[in-house]
PDB file of C-alpha atoms in Angstrom:
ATOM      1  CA  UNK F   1       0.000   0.000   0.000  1.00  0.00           C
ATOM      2  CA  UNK F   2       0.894   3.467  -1.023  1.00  0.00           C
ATOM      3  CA  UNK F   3       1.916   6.020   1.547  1.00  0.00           C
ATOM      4  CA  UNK F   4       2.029   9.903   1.503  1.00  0.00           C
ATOM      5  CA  UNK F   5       4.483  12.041   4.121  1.00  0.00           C
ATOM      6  CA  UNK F   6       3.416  15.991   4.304  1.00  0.00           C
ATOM      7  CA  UNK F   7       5.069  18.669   5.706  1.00  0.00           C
ATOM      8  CA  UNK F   8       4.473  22.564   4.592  1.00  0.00           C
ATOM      9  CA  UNK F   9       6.061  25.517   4.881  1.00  0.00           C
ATOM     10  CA  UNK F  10       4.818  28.860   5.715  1.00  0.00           C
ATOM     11  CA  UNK F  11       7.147  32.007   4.050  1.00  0.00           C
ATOM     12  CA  UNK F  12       6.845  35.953   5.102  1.00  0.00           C
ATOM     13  CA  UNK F  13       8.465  38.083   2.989  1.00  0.00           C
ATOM     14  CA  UNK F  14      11.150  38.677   0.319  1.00  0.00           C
ATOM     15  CA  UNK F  15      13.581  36.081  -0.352  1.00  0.00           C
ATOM     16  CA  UNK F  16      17.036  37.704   0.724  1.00  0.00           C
ATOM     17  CA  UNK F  17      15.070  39.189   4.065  1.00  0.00           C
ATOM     18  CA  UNK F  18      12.661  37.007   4.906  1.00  0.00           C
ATOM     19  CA  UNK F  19      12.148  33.946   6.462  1.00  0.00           C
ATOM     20  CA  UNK F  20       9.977  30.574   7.248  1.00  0.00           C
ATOM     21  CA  UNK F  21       8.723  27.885   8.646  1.00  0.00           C
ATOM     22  CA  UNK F  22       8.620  24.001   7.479  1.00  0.00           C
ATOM     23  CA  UNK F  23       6.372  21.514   9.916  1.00  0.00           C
ATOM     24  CA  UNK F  24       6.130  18.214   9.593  1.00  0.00           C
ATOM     25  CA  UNK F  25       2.575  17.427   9.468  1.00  0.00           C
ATOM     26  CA  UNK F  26       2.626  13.856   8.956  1.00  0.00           C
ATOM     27  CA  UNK F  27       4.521  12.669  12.346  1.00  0.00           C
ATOM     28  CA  UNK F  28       4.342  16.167  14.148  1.00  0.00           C
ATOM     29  CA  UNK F  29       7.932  16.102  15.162  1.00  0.00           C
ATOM     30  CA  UNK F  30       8.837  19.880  14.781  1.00  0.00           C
ATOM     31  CA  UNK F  31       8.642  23.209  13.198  1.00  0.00           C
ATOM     32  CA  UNK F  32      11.725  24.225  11.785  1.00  0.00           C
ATOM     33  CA  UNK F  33      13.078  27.951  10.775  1.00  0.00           C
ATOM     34  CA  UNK F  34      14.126  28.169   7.203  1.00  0.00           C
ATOM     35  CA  UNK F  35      15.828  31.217   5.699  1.00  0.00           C
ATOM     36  CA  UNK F  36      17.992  32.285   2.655  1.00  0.00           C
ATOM     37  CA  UNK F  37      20.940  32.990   4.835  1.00  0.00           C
ATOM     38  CA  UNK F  38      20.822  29.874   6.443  1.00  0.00           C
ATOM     39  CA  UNK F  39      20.942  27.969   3.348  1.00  0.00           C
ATOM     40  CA  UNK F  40      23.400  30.377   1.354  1.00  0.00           C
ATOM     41  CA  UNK F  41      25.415  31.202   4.067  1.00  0.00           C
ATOM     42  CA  UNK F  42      25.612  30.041   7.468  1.00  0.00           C
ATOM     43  CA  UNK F  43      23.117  27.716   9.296  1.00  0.00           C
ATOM     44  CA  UNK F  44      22.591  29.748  12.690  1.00  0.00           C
ATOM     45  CA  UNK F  45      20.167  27.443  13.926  1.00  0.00           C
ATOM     46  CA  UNK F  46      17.723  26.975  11.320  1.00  0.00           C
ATOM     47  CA  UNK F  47      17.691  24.598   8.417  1.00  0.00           C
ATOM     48  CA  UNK F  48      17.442  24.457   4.810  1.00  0.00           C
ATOM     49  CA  UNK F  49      15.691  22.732   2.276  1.00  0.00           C
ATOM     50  CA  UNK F  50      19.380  20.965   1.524  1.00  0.00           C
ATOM     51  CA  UNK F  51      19.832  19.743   5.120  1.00  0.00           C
ATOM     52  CA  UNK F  52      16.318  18.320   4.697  1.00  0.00           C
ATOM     53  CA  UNK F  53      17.362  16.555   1.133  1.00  0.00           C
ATOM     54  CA  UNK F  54      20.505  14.875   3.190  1.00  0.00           C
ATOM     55  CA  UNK F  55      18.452  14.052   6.419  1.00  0.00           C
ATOM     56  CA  UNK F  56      15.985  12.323   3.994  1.00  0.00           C
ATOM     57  CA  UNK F  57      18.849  10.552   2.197  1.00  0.00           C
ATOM     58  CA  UNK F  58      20.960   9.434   4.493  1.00  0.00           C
ATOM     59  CA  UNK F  59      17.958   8.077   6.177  1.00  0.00           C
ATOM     60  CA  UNK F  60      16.624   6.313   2.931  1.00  0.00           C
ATOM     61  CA  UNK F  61      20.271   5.000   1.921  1.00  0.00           C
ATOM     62  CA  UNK F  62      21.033   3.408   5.252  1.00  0.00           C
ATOM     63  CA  UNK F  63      17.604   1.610   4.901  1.00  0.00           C
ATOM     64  CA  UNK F  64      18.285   0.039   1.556  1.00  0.00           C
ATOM     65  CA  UNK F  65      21.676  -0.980   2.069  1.00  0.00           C
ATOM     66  CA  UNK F  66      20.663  -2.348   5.446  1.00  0.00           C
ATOM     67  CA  UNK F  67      17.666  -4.555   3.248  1.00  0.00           C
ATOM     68  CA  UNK F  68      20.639  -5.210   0.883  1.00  0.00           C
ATOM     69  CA  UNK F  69      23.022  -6.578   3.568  1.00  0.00           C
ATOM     70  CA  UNK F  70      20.225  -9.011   5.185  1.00  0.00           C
ATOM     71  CA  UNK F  71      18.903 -10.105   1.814  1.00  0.00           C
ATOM     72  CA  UNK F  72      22.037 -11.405   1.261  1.00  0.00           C
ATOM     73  CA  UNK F  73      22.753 -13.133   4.568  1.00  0.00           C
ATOM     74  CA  UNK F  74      24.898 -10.696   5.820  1.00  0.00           C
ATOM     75  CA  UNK F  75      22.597  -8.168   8.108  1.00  0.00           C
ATOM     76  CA  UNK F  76      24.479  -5.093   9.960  1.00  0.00           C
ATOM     77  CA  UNK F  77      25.289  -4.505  13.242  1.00  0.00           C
ATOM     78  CA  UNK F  78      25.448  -0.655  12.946  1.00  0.00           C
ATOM     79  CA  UNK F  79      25.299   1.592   9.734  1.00  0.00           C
ATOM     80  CA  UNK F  80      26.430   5.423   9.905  1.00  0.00           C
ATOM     81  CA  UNK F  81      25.724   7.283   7.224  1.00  0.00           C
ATOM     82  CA  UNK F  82      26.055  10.957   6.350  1.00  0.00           C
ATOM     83  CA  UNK F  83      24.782  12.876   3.367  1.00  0.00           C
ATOM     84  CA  UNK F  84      26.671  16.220   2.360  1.00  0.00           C
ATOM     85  CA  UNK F  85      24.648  18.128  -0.186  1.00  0.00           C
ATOM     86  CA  UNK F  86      25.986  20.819  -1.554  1.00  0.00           C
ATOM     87  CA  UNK F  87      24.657  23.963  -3.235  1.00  0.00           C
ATOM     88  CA  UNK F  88      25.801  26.603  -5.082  1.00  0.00           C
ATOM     89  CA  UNK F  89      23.328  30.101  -5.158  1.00  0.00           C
ATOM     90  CA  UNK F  90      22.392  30.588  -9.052  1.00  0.00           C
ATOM     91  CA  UNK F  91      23.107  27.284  -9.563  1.00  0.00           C
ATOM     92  CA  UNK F  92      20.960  24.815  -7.209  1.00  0.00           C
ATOM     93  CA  UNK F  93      22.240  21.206  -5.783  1.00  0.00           C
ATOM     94  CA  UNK F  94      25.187  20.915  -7.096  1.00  0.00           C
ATOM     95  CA  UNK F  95      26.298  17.250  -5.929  1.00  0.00           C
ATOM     96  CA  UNK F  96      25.547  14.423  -2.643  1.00  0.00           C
ATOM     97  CA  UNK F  97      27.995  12.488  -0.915  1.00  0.00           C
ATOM     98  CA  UNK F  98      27.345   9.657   0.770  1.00  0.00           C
ATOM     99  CA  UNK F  99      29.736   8.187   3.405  1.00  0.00           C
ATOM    100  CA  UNK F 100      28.930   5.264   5.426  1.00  0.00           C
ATOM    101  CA  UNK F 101      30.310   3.202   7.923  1.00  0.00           C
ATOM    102  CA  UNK F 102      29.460  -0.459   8.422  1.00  0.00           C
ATOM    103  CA  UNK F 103      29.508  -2.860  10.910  1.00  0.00           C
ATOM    104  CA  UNK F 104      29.105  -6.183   9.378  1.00  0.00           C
ATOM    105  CA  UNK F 105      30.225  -9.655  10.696  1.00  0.00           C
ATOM    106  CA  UNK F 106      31.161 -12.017   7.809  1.00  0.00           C
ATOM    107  CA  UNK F 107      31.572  -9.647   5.463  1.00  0.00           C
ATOM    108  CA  UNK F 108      35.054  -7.824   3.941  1.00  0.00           C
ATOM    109  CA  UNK F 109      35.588  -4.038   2.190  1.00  0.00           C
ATOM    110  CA  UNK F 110      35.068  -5.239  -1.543  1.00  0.00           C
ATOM    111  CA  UNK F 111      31.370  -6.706  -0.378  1.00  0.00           C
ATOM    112  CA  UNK F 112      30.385  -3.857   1.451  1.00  0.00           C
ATOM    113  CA  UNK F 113      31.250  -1.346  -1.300  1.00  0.00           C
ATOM    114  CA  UNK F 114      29.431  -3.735  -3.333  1.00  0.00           C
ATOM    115  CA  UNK F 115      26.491  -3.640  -1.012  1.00  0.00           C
ATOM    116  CA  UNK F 116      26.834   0.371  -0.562  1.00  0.00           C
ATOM    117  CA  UNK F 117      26.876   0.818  -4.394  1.00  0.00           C
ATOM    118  CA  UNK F 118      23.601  -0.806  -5.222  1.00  0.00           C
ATOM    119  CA  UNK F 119      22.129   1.336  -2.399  1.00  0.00           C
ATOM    120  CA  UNK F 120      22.764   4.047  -3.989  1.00  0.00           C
ATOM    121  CA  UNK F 121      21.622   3.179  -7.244  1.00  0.00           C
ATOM    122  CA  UNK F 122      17.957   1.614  -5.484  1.00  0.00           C
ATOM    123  CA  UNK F 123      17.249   3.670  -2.769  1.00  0.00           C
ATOM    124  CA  UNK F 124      14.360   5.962  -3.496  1.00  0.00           C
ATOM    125  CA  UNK F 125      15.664   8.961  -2.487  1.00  0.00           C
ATOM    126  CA  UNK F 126      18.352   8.354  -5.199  1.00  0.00           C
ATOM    127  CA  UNK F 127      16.313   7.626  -7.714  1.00  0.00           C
ATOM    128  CA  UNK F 128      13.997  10.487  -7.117  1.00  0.00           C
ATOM    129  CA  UNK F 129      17.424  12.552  -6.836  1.00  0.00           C
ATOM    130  CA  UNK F 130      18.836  11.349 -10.528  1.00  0.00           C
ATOM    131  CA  UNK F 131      19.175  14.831 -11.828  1.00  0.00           C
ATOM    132  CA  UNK F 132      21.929  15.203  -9.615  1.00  0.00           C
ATOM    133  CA  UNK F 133      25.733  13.599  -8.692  1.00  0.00           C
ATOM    134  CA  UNK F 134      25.655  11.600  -6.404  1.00  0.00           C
ATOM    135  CA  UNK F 135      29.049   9.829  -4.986  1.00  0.00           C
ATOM    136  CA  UNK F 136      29.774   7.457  -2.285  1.00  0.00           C
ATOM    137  CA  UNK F 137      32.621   6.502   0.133  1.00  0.00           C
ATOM    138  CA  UNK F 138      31.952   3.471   2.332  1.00  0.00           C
ATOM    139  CA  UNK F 139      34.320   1.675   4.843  1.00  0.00           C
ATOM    140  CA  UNK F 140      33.914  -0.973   7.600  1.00  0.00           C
ATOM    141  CA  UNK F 141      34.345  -0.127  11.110  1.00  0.00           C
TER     142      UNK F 141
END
């Protein structure tokens, strides 16, 4: 069955001055502050569409490979992952990189970066990010 995740955002003002707020409806975890500066510039406490992107992938990604790993006899003990997503004003998202660190009895570096790989490539937050680079670094603990 088909689910759907909301969350909306409320703006005031101009883009360079003003500000706003994204809530996640769907599990009610927060309100968040959202600004130009703090996605341009510096964060200051609020966060920014991007940080949302690599929250959302990292998330996703450590899912899949963690599906991967089991399917293929292998389950994790732990997976880290981190999602840098970088962008560039006047030019958008300009790249994601993926590093993760694995936990994983019975299996050695050339099957996890196997493992990692296809991740990448299924996870849905990938996919639905194709438009955009997307590299990975993964290591065992």
């Amino acid at each position: 069955m088909a689910t759907t995740r909301t969350a909306h955002t409320v703006w005031e003002g101009e883009l360079l001055k003003g500000s706003g707020v994204v809530t996640f409806d769907s599990s009610g975890i927060a309100s968040q502050p959202v600004s130009w500066p703090s996605r341009a510039e510096q964060a200051n406490g609020k966060t920014s569409p991007e940080e949302l992107i690599a929250g959302a992938h990292s998330s996703c990604f450590s899912m899949a490979l963690s599906h991967g790993l089991t399917g293929a006899g292998t389950p994790p003990t732990r997976l880290e992952t981190k999602a840098d997503v970088t962008f560039q004003p006047g030019e958008g998202i300009t790249g994601i990189h993926l590093t993760v660190e694995g936990q994983v009895p019975g299996l050695d570096q050339e099957g996890f970066q196997a493992a990692a790989e296809e991740a990448k490539k299924n996870c849905p937050v990938s996919q639905a990010l194709t438009g955009t680079t997307i590299t990975l670094t993964a290591k065992l603990a």
